[in-house]
mmCIF file of C-alpha atoms in Angstrom:
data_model
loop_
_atom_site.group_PDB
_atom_site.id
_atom_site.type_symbol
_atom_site.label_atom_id
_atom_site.label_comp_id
_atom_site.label_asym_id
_atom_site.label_seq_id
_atom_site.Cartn_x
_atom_site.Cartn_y
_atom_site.Cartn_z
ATOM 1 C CA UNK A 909 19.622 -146.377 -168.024
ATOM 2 C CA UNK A 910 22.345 -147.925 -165.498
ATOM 3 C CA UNK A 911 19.686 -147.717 -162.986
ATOM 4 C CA UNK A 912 16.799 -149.294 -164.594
ATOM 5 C CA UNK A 913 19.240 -152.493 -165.443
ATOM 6 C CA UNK A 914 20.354 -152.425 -161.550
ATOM 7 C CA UNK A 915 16.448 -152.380 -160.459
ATOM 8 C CA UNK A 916 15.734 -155.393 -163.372
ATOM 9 C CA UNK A 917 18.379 -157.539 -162.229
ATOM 10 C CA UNK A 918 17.498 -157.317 -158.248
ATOM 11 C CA UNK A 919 14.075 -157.751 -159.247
ATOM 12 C CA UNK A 920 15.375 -160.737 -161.550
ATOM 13 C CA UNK A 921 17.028 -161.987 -158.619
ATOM 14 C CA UNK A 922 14.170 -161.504 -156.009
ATOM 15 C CA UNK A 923 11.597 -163.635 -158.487
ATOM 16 C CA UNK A 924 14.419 -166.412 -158.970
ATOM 17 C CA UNK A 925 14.779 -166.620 -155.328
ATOM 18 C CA UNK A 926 11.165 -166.688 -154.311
ATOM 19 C CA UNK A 927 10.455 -169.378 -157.513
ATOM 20 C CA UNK A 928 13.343 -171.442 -155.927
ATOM 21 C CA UNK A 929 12.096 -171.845 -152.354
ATOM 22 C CA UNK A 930 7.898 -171.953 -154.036
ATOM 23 C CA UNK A 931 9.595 -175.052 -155.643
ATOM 24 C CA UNK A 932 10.887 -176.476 -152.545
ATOM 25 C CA UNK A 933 8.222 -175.400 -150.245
ATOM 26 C CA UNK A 934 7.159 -178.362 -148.175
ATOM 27 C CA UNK A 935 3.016 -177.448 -149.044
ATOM 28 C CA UNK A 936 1.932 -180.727 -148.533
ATOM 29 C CA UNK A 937 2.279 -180.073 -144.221
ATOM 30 C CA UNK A 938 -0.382 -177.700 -144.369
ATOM 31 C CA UNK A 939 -3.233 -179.196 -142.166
ATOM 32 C CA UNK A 940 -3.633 -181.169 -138.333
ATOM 33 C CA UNK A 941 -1.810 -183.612 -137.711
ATOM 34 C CA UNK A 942 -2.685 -185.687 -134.674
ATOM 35 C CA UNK A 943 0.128 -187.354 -132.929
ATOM 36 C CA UNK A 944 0.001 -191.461 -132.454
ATOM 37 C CA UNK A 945 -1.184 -193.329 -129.964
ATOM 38 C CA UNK A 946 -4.698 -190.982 -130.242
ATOM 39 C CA UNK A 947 -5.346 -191.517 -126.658
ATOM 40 C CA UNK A 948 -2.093 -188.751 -125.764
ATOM 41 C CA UNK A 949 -3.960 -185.933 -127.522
ATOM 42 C CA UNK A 950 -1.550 -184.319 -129.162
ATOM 43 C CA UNK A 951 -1.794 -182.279 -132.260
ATOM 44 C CA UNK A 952 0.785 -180.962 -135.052
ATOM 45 C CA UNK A 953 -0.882 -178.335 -136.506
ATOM 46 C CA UNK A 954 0.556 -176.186 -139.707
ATOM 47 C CA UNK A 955 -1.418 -172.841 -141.647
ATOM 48 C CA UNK A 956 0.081 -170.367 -144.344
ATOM 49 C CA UNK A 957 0.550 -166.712 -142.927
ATOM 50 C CA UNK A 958 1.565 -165.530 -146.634
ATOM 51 C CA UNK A 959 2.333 -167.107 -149.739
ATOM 52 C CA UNK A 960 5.899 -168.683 -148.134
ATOM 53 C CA UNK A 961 5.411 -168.912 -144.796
ATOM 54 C CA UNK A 962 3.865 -171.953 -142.488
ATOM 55 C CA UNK A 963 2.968 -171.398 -139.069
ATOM 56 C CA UNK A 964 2.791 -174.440 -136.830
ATOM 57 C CA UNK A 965 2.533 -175.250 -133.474
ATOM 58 C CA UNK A 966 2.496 -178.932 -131.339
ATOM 59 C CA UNK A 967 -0.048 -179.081 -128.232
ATOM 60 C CA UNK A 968 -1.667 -181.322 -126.210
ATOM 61 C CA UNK A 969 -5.452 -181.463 -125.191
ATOM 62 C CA UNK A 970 -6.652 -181.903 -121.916
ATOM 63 C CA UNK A 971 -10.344 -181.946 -121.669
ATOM 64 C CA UNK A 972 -11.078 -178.413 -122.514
ATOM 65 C CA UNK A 973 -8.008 -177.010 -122.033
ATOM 66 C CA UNK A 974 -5.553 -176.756 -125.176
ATOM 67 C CA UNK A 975 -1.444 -176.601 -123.656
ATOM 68 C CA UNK A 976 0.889 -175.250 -126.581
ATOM 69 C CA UNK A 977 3.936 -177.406 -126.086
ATOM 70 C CA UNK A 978 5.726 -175.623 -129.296
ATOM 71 C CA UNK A 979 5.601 -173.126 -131.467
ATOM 72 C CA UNK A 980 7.261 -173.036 -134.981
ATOM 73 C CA UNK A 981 8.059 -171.480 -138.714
ATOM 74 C CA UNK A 982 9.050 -172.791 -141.800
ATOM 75 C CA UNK A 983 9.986 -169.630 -144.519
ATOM 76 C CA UNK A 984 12.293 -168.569 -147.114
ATOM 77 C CA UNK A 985 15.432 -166.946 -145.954
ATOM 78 C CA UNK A 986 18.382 -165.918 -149.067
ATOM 79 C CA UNK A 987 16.679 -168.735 -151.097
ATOM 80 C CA UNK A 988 16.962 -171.687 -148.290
ATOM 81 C CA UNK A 989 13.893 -173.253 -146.602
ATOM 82 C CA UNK A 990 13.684 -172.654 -142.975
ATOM 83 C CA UNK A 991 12.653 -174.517 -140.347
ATOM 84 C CA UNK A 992 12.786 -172.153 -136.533
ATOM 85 C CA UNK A 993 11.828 -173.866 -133.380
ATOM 86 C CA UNK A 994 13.214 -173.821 -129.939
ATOM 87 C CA UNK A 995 16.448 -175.726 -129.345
ATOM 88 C CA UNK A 996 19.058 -177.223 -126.473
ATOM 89 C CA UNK A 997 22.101 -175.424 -126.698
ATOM 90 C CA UNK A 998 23.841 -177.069 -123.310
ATOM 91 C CA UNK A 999 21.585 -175.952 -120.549
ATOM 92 C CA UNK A 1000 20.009 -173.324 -122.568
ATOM 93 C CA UNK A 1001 17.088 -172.606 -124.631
ATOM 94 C CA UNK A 1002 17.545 -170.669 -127.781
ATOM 95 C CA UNK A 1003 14.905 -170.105 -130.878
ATOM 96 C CA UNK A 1004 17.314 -171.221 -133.710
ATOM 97 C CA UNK A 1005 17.109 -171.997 -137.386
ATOM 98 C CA UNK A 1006 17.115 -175.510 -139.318
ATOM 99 C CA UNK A 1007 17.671 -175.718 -142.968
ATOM 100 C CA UNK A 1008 16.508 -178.009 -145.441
ATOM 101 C CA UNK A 1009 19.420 -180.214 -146.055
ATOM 102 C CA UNK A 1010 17.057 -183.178 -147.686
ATOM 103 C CA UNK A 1011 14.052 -182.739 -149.649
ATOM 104 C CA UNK A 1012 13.796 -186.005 -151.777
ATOM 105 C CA UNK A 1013 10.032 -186.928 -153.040
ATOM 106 C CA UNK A 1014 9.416 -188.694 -149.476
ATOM 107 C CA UNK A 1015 11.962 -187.341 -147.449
ATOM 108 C CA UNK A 1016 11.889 -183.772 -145.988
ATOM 109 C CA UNK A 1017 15.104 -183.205 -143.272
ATOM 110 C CA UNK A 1018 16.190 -180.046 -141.521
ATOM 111 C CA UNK A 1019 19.363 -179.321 -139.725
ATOM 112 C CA UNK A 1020 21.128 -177.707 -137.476
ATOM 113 C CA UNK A 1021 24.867 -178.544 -136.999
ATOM 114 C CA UNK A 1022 24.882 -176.178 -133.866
ATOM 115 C CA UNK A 1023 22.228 -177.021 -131.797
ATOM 116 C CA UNK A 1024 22.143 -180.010 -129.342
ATOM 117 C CA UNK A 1025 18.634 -181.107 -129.595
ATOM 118 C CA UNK A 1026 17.081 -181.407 -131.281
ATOM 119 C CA UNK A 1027 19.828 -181.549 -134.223
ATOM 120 C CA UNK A 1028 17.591 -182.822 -136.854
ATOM 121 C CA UNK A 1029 14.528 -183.059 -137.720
ATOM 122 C CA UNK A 1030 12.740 -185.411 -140.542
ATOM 123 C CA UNK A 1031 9.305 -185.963 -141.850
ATOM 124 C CA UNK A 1032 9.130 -188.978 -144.244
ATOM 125 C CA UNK A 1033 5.894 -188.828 -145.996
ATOM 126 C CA UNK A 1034 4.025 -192.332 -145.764
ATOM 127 C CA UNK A 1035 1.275 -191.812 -147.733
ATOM 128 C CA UNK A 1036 -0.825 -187.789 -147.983
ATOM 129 C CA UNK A 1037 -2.752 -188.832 -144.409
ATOM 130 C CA UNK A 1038 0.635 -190.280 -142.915
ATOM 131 C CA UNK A 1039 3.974 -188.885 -141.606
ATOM 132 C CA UNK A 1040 6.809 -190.530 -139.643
ATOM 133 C CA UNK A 1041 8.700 -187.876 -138.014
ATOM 134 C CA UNK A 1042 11.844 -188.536 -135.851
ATOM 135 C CA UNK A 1043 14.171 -186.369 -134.019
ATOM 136 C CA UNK A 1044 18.009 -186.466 -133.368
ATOM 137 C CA UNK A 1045 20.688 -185.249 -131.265
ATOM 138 C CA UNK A 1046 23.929 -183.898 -131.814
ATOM 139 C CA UNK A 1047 25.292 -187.020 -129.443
ATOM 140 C CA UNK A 1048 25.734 -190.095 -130.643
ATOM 141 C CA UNK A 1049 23.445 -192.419 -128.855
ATOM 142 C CA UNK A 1050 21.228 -189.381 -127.285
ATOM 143 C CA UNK A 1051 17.875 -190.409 -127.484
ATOM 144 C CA UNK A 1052 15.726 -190.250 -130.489
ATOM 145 C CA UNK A 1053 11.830 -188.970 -130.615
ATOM 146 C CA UNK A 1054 10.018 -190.763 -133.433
ATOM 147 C CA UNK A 1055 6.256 -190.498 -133.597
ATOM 148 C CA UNK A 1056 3.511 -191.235 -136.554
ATOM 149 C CA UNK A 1057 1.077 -188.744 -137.196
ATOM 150 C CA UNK A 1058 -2.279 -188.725 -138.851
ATOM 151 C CA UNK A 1059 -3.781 -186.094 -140.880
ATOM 152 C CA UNK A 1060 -7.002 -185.306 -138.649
ATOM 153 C CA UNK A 1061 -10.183 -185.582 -140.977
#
């Protein structure tokens, strides 16, 4: 009997977890995304690879070539949203995590207190077809990337 209420409560636990992040889960990215001014051809592109779990990847079209500039993964790990990209860490380039630190109704940031740049990342939601997204480093004054995108019809 001890055993079946040890296997209920992790599986208690597991659902809660899961329900927590499906909550959170910033759906509304799904899609392509092209990258303002259209004439630079470049694309933000997100798809589900399981129920919690966006793929995404940022590239840049040159005639008929396609040239992946990033690759990235937002998913659930112990209940916290996710965001793993490549990062600065001084001279080198690690694949490191960001977690979702804001997630208001417009106002989706990820973090990383570790990582040099980018430090943070944030996606304010202008309308369903519109996103600003910026990017920050860790140094004050350190440039900033800030970019509207367009959800490509």
């Amino acid at each position: 009997m001890k055993y079946v209420y040890t296997i209920l409560f992790c599986f208690t636990i597991c659902c809660y977890s899961t329900a927590q992040c499906d909550l959170l889960f910033p759906k509304w990215l799904e899609g392509s995304w092209q990258i303002l001014p259209k004439e630079s051809n470049t694309f933000e592109e997100w798809s589900y690879e399981g129920e919690l779990n966006l793929k995404g990847q940022i590239f840049l079209i040159l005639g008929e070539e396609k040239i992946l500039l990033e690759t990235m993964e937002i998913k659930c790990i112990n209940d916290k949203i996710v965001l793993e990209m490549n990062a600065m860490l001084g001279n080198y380039k690690i694949r490191t995590g960001y977690y979702l630190d804001t997630n208001e109704e417009t106002i989706w940031s990820f973090y990383n207190g570790i990582a040099d740049y980018p430090n943070r990342i944030t996606y304010l939601i202008e309308s369903e077809d519109s996103l600003n997204v910026w990017i920050e480093g860790i140094k004050e004054n350190q440039t900033c990337m800030e970019a509207i995108m367009v959800r490509k019809q």
